[in-house]
Amino acid sequence: MRSPILAAAAFGLAACGAGAQTPQQAPITKPAPKADLPFAVTPVATFKAPWALAFLPDGRMLVTEKKGMLKLVSADGKTQIDVAGVPAVDSGGQGGLMDVAISPQFAKDGLVYFSYSAAGDGGLKGVILARGKLAATGDAARLEGVTTLYTASPFVEGGGHYSGRILFAPDGTIYYTNGERQKFDPAQDPSGSLGKVLHLTAEGKPAGKGPLTARGFKPEVVSYGHRNLLGLAFDDRGRLWEVEMGPLGGDELNLVVPGRNYGWPIVSNGNHYDGKDIPDHPTRQEFEAPKASWNPSIAPSSLMIYSGRLFPAWRNSAFIGALAGKGLVRVALNGTEADEIEMWDMKARIRGVRQGPDGAIWVLEDAPGGRLLRLTPKG
């Protein structure tokens, strides 16, 4: 295992190296989904519109459902316990109970971190990062001492592009995403958190001064100019990657470089939904370009970078859940660039993808009867 100091240093070095202009990437056409799956698929459990999955140290799992339910699931998937204590969730539109992650010190503190959309004054809505202590005995479980850690700013009308992905760094800090809520301009606005990657302490405070404070941004802002950020993951060198939905096409896989502007809504490799053109990334060299983009859209929902032992050939590959494509996408990473891309037809919208403790790949289907699937090598 790499030390937190080395991992953090790798992220810092990657950021410094990528601070200069990076090569502009041409859009990548979505590969045709492959029907022949290179892995065995084992259904484990079924949920009502599941959103995210986290593993506990003892092999049990926490699964969020869009309507606001948190499930404590046995390792074999046969037992599900409703976890009480989850705050009221506004599940209209794209909202709901979203991501879930456990504290790196869970064995000692029992803390569970989660994001959810909430209604505020005047019908305005936003995404909240919260945490609580999991208390489970027998067939009962609840979150105790639930505390709000971070509230997106500003709350706005509408029910889209909340984002809310949570990723713990090796040093115990949190990387967290706020979508631009389908409002376009907030992604470029330094006064708020919308359309940005954020860096927080475990208590929800800014993790340091931040790379953009001299330009008027909040100290927790790492990068901006993002749209709907639905996946975060570290690669084997500690570099931070992110996936986000584009408009009509132009979905992006990005290497997150502290202090950089990713261009939305000024540039995109997609178009507006009414067909109007948006200038592509190569037309504006000052913006950080994606390492891969997709036309037509795959609607990326989640991101995992594989480090397990069951699929050694896929180590340091990014795995992306595809909603529109009903598939699982693999992107081989080569340093700071994206190489080979392939996609497998899962015959269902894929909402979540995680690596299990044993190196299996776990995926969540996005449907009222969405299944949790365990992927292992054939044979």
Coordinates of C-alpha atoms in Angstrom, one line a residue:
M1 CA 0.0 0.0 0.0
R2 CA 1.3 3.5 -0.9
S3 CA 1.7 5.9 2.0
P4 CA -0.7 8.8 2.2
I5 CA 2.3 11.2 1.9
L6 CA 3.5 9.6 -1.3
A7 CA 0.0 9.5 -2.8
A8 CA -0.6 13.1 -2.0
A9 CA 2.8 14.0 -3.4
A10 CA 2.0 12.2 -6.6
F11 CA -1.2 14.2 -7.0
G12 CA 0.7 17.4 -6.4
L13 CA 3.4 16.6 -8.9
A14 CA 0.8 15.6 -11.5
A15 CA -0.9 18.9 -10.9
C16 CA 2.3 20.9 -11.3
G17 CA 3.2 19.0 -14.5
A18 CA -0.2 19.5 -16.0
G19 CA -0.4 23.1 -15.1
A20 CA 1.1 24.0 -18.5
Q21 CA -0.9 23.6 -21.6
T22 CA -1.9 20.0 -22.2
P23 CA -2.6 18.5 -25.7
Q24 CA -6.2 19.1 -26.8
Q25 CA -8.0 15.8 -27.3
A26 CA -10.2 15.0 -30.3
P27 CA -13.6 13.7 -29.4
I28 CA -13.8 9.9 -29.1
T29 CA -16.7 8.2 -30.8
K30 CA -18.5 5.8 -28.5
P31 CA -17.4 2.3 -29.3
A32 CA -20.0 -0.2 -30.2
P33 CA -21.0 -2.2 -27.1
K34 CA -19.6 -5.8 -27.0
A35 CA -22.2 -8.5 -26.4
D36 CA -19.5 -11.1 -25.4
L37 CA -18.7 -10.3 -21.8
P38 CA -15.2 -11.1 -20.6
F39 CA -16.4 -11.7 -17.1
A40 CA -19.0 -13.8 -15.3
V41 CA -22.0 -11.9 -13.9
T42 CA -23.6 -13.0 -10.6
P43 CA -26.7 -11.2 -9.4
V44 CA -26.5 -10.5 -5.7
A45 CA -29.5 -8.4 -4.6
T46 CA -32.2 -6.2 -6.0
F47 CA -33.1 -2.6 -5.0
K48 CA -35.5 0.2 -5.7
A49 CA -33.5 2.6 -8.0
P50 CA -30.1 2.2 -6.3
W51 CA -27.6 5.0 -6.6
A52 CA -24.3 4.1 -4.8
L53 CA -22.5 1.4 -2.9
A54 CA -19.9 1.3 -0.2
F55 CA -18.2 -1.7 1.5
L56 CA -17.8 -2.1 5.2
P57 CA -14.7 -3.7 6.7
D58 CA -16.6 -6.9 7.5
G59 CA -17.8 -7.4 4.0
R60 CA -21.3 -6.0 4.5
M61 CA -22.4 -3.2 2.2
L62 CA -24.3 0.1 2.3
V63 CA -26.5 0.9 -0.7
T64 CA -28.4 4.1 -1.3
E65 CA -31.7 4.3 -3.0
K66 CA -32.9 7.4 -4.8
K67 CA -36.1 7.9 -2.8
G68 CA -34.1 8.2 0.4
M69 CA -33.5 4.7 1.8
L70 CA -30.1 3.5 3.0
K71 CA -29.8 -0.2 3.1
L72 CA -27.4 -2.3 5.2
V73 CA -26.8 -5.4 3.1
S74 CA -25.2 -8.7 4.1
A75 CA -22.1 -9.8 2.2
D76 CA -24.1 -12.4 0.3
G77 CA -26.9 -9.9 -0.5
K78 CA -29.6 -12.1 1.1
T79 CA -30.4 -9.7 4.0
Q80 CA -31.3 -6.0 3.7
I81 CA -31.9 -3.8 6.8
D82 CA -33.3 -0.3 6.4
V83 CA -31.0 2.2 8.2
A84 CA -33.0 4.7 10.1
G85 CA -31.9 8.3 10.8
V86 CA -31.4 9.5 7.2
P87 CA -32.6 13.1 6.8
A88 CA -35.6 14.0 4.6
V89 CA -34.6 13.8 0.9
D90 CA -36.0 15.8 -2.0
S91 CA -36.1 13.1 -4.7
G92 CA -37.7 15.0 -7.5
G93 CA -36.0 15.1 -10.9
Q94 CA -32.4 13.8 -10.6
G95 CA -32.4 14.3 -6.8
G96 CA -32.4 11.8 -4.0
L97 CA -30.1 10.0 -1.6
M98 CA -26.9 9.8 -3.6
D99 CA -23.4 8.9 -2.8
V100 CA -22.2 7.0 0.3
A101 CA -18.7 6.4 1.7
I102 CA -17.3 5.2 4.9
S103 CA -14.6 6.9 7.1
P104 CA -11.1 5.6 6.6
Q105 CA -11.2 5.0 10.4
F106 CA -14.6 3.3 10.3
A107 CA -13.5 0.4 12.5
K108 CA -12.9 3.0 15.2
D109 CA -15.4 5.8 14.6
G110 CA -18.2 4.0 12.6
L111 CA -18.8 7.2 10.5
V112 CA -20.8 7.0 7.3
Y113 CA -20.6 10.0 4.8
F114 CA -23.4 10.6 2.4
S115 CA -24.8 13.2 0.0
Y116 CA -28.5 14.0 -0.7
S117 CA -30.6 16.7 -2.3
A118 CA -32.7 18.9 -0.1
A119 CA -35.4 21.5 -0.5
G120 CA -34.7 25.0 1.0
D121 CA -36.7 28.2 1.4
G122 CA -38.8 29.4 -1.5
G123 CA -38.7 26.0 -3.3
L124 CA -34.9 26.3 -4.0
K125 CA -32.9 23.1 -3.9
G126 CA -29.3 21.9 -3.4
V127 CA -27.1 19.1 -2.4
I128 CA -25.8 18.4 1.1
L129 CA -22.8 16.4 2.4
A130 CA -23.6 14.9 5.8
R131 CA -22.3 12.1 8.1
G132 CA -23.6 10.0 11.0
K133 CA -22.4 7.1 13.1
L134 CA -23.7 3.7 12.0
A135 CA -25.2 1.7 14.9
A136 CA -26.3 -1.8 14.0
T137 CA -27.6 -4.6 16.3
G138 CA -29.3 -7.7 15.1
D139 CA -32.0 -6.7 12.5
A140 CA -31.9 -3.0 13.4
A141 CA -29.6 -0.2 12.2
R142 CA -29.6 3.6 12.3
L143 CA -27.4 6.6 11.8
E144 CA -26.8 8.5 15.0
G145 CA -25.7 12.1 15.4
V146 CA -26.3 13.0 11.8
T147 CA -24.5 16.3 11.0
T148 CA -24.5 18.5 8.0
L149 CA -20.9 19.0 6.8
Y150 CA -21.2 21.0 3.6
T151 CA -24.1 22.7 1.8
A152 CA -23.9 23.6 -1.9
S153 CA -24.1 27.3 -2.7
P154 CA -26.3 28.7 -3.9
F155 CA -29.5 26.7 -3.7
V156 CA -31.4 27.2 -7.0
E157 CA -34.6 26.2 -8.7
G158 CA -34.9 22.9 -10.6
G159 CA -34.0 19.3 -9.9
G160 CA -31.0 18.4 -12.0
H161 CA -27.2 18.1 -11.9
Y162 CA -26.7 17.8 -8.2
S163 CA -23.6 15.5 -8.6
G164 CA -22.5 14.9 -4.9
R165 CA -19.8 12.3 -5.4
I166 CA -17.6 11.6 -2.4
L167 CA -14.0 10.4 -2.5
F168 CA -11.6 10.0 0.5
A169 CA -8.0 10.8 -0.2
P170 CA -5.2 8.8 1.5
D171 CA -4.6 11.6 4.0
G172 CA -8.2 11.4 5.2
T173 CA -9.5 14.6 3.4
I174 CA -12.4 14.5 1.0
Y175 CA -12.8 15.3 -2.6
Y176 CA -16.4 16.2 -3.4
T177 CA -18.4 17.4 -6.4
N178 CA -21.1 20.0 -6.9
G179 CA -22.9 20.0 -10.2
E180 CA -23.9 23.3 -11.9
R181 CA -27.6 22.4 -11.5
Q182 CA -28.4 22.9 -15.2
K183 CA -27.8 26.6 -14.8
F184 CA -24.7 26.9 -17.0
D185 CA -23.1 30.1 -15.6
P186 CA -22.5 29.0 -12.0
A187 CA -19.8 26.7 -13.2
Q188 CA -17.7 29.8 -13.9
D189 CA -18.9 31.9 -10.9
P190 CA -16.2 32.2 -8.2
S191 CA -18.7 33.1 -5.5
G192 CA -20.4 29.6 -5.3
S193 CA -19.6 25.9 -5.2
L194 CA -21.7 24.8 -8.2
G195 CA -19.9 23.2 -11.2
K196 CA -16.7 22.5 -9.2
V197 CA -14.5 19.9 -7.6
L198 CA -14.1 20.7 -3.9
H199 CA -11.5 19.6 -1.3
L200 CA -12.7 19.3 2.3
T201 CA -11.5 18.1 5.7
A202 CA -13.4 15.2 7.2
E203 CA -15.4 17.8 9.1
G204 CA -16.5 19.6 5.9
K205 CA -14.1 22.6 6.2
P206 CA -11.8 23.8 3.4
A207 CA -8.8 21.5 3.2
G208 CA -6.2 24.3 3.0
K209 CA -6.0 27.6 1.3
G210 CA -7.0 26.3 -2.2
P211 CA -5.4 27.1 -5.6
L212 CA -7.9 29.7 -6.6
T213 CA -8.5 32.0 -3.6
A214 CA -6.4 34.8 -5.1
R215 CA -9.0 34.9 -7.9
G216 CA -11.9 35.2 -5.6
F217 CA -12.9 31.5 -5.3
K218 CA -13.8 29.7 -2.1
P219 CA -10.8 28.1 -0.5
E220 CA -12.3 24.6 -1.0
V221 CA -12.5 24.9 -4.8
V222 CA -9.9 22.8 -6.6
S223 CA -11.2 23.1 -10.2
Y224 CA -14.2 24.7 -12.0
G225 CA -16.0 24.9 -15.3
H226 CA -17.6 21.5 -14.8
R227 CA -21.1 20.3 -15.6
N228 CA -22.6 17.3 -13.9
L229 CA -19.7 15.5 -12.1
L230 CA -20.7 11.9 -11.3
G231 CA -17.4 10.1 -10.7
L232 CA -14.1 10.6 -8.8
A233 CA -11.2 8.2 -8.4
F234 CA -7.4 8.2 -7.8
D235 CA -5.1 6.2 -10.2
D236 CA -2.1 4.2 -9.1
R237 CA 0.1 7.3 -9.0
G238 CA -2.3 9.3 -6.9
R239 CA -3.7 11.4 -9.8
L240 CA -7.3 12.5 -9.4
W241 CA -9.7 11.7 -12.3
E242 CA -13.3 12.8 -12.8
V243 CA -16.2 11.9 -15.2
E244 CA -19.1 14.2 -16.1
M245 CA -22.0 14.3 -18.4
G246 CA -21.8 16.6 -21.3
P247 CA -24.9 18.2 -23.0
L248 CA -25.9 16.5 -26.3
G249 CA -22.7 14.4 -26.6
G250 CA -19.4 15.5 -25.2
D251 CA -19.3 13.4 -22.0
E252 CA -15.9 13.8 -20.4
L253 CA -13.2 11.9 -18.6
N254 CA -10.9 14.5 -17.0
L255 CA -7.6 14.6 -15.1
V256 CA -8.3 17.0 -12.3
V257 CA -5.6 19.7 -12.2
P258 CA -5.8 22.1 -9.2
G259 CA -6.6 25.6 -10.3
R260 CA -7.7 24.8 -13.8
N261 CA -10.9 25.8 -15.7
Y262 CA -12.6 23.0 -17.6
G263 CA -14.5 25.3 -19.8
W264 CA -18.2 24.6 -19.2
P265 CA -20.4 26.2 -20.5
I266 CA -18.1 28.2 -22.8
V267 CA -16.7 25.1 -24.5
S268 CA -17.8 21.5 -24.9
N269 CA -17.3 18.6 -27.3
G270 CA -21.1 18.3 -27.4
N271 CA -23.9 20.6 -28.5
H272 CA -26.9 22.2 -26.8
Y273 CA -30.0 20.0 -26.7
D274 CA -31.7 22.3 -29.2
G275 CA -28.9 21.5 -31.6
K276 CA -27.1 24.8 -31.3
D277 CA -23.3 24.5 -31.5
I278 CA -21.0 24.9 -28.6
P279 CA -17.3 25.7 -29.4
D280 CA -15.2 22.6 -29.0
H281 CA -12.3 22.5 -26.6
P282 CA -9.5 22.9 -29.2
T283 CA -10.9 26.4 -30.1
R284 CA -10.0 27.7 -26.6
Q285 CA -6.6 26.6 -25.5
E286 CA -6.8 28.3 -22.1
F287 CA -9.3 25.6 -20.9
E288 CA -8.3 22.2 -19.7
A289 CA -9.4 19.6 -22.3
P290 CA -10.8 16.2 -21.4
K291 CA -8.6 13.2 -21.8
A292 CA -11.5 11.4 -23.5
S293 CA -14.9 12.4 -24.6
W294 CA -17.9 10.6 -26.1
N295 CA -20.2 11.4 -29.1
P296 CA -22.9 10.2 -29.0
S297 CA -23.3 10.4 -25.2
I298 CA -22.8 7.4 -22.9
A299 CA -24.2 9.4 -19.9
P300 CA -21.4 8.5 -17.4
S301 CA -22.8 7.8 -13.9
S302 CA -19.8 6.7 -11.9
L303 CA -16.1 6.0 -11.9
M304 CA -13.7 3.4 -10.5
I305 CA -10.0 2.9 -11.2
Y306 CA -9.2 -0.8 -10.8
S307 CA -6.3 -1.9 -8.5
G308 CA -7.4 -5.5 -7.6
R309 CA -5.9 -9.0 -8.2
L310 CA -8.8 -10.8 -10.0
F311 CA -8.3 -8.9 -13.3
P312 CA -4.5 -8.1 -13.4
A313 CA -4.6 -7.0 -17.0
W314 CA -7.0 -4.3 -16.1
R315 CA -5.0 -2.7 -13.3
N316 CA -5.1 1.1 -13.5
S317 CA -8.0 1.0 -16.0
A318 CA -10.9 3.4 -15.4
F319 CA -14.3 1.8 -15.3
I320 CA -17.3 4.0 -16.0
G321 CA -21.0 3.2 -15.6
A322 CA -23.0 4.2 -18.7
L323 CA -26.7 5.1 -18.4
A324 CA -27.5 6.0 -22.0
G325 CA -25.3 3.3 -23.3
K326 CA -26.6 0.7 -20.9
G327 CA -23.0 -0.5 -20.6
L328 CA -19.8 -0.7 -18.7
V329 CA -16.9 1.2 -20.2
R330 CA -13.2 0.5 -19.6
V331 CA -10.6 3.1 -20.3
A332 CA -6.9 2.1 -20.1
L333 CA -5.0 4.9 -18.5
N334 CA -1.4 5.6 -19.6
G335 CA 0.2 8.2 -17.3
T336 CA -1.9 11.4 -17.8
E337 CA -3.5 10.2 -21.0
A338 CA -6.4 7.8 -21.9
D339 CA -5.6 4.9 -24.3
E340 CA -7.7 1.9 -25.3
I341 CA -11.5 2.2 -24.8
E342 CA -14.0 -0.6 -24.8
M343 CA -17.6 -1.0 -23.8
W344 CA -19.7 -4.0 -22.8
D345 CA -23.4 -4.3 -23.3
M346 CA -24.9 -4.9 -19.8
K347 CA -28.5 -4.6 -21.1
A348 CA -29.4 -2.1 -18.4
R349 CA -28.5 1.4 -17.3
I350 CA -25.5 1.2 -15.0
R351 CA -25.7 3.7 -12.1
G352 CA -22.7 2.6 -10.0
V353 CA -19.4 0.7 -10.2
R354 CA -17.1 -0.2 -7.3
Q355 CA -14.2 -2.5 -6.7
G356 CA -14.9 -5.1 -4.0
P357 CA -12.5 -6.1 -1.2
D358 CA -11.6 -9.3 -3.1
G359 CA -11.0 -7.5 -6.4
A360 CA -14.3 -8.3 -7.9
I361 CA -16.1 -5.5 -9.8
W362 CA -19.5 -4.6 -8.5
V363 CA -22.1 -2.7 -10.5
L364 CA -25.6 -1.3 -9.7
E365 CA -28.3 -1.2 -12.3
D366 CA -30.4 2.0 -12.5
A367 CA -34.0 0.9 -12.4
P368 CA -36.9 0.4 -9.9
G369 CA -35.8 -3.2 -9.7
G370 CA -32.1 -2.5 -10.2
R371 CA -29.8 -5.4 -9.4
L372 CA -26.4 -5.4 -7.7
L373 CA -24.1 -7.5 -9.9
R374 CA -20.7 -9.1 -9.0
L375 CA -18.3 -9.4 -11.9
T376 CA -15.5 -12.0 -11.7
P377 CA -13.2 -13.7 -14.2
K378 CA -14.8 -16.4 -16.4
G379 CA -13.8 -20.0 -15.6

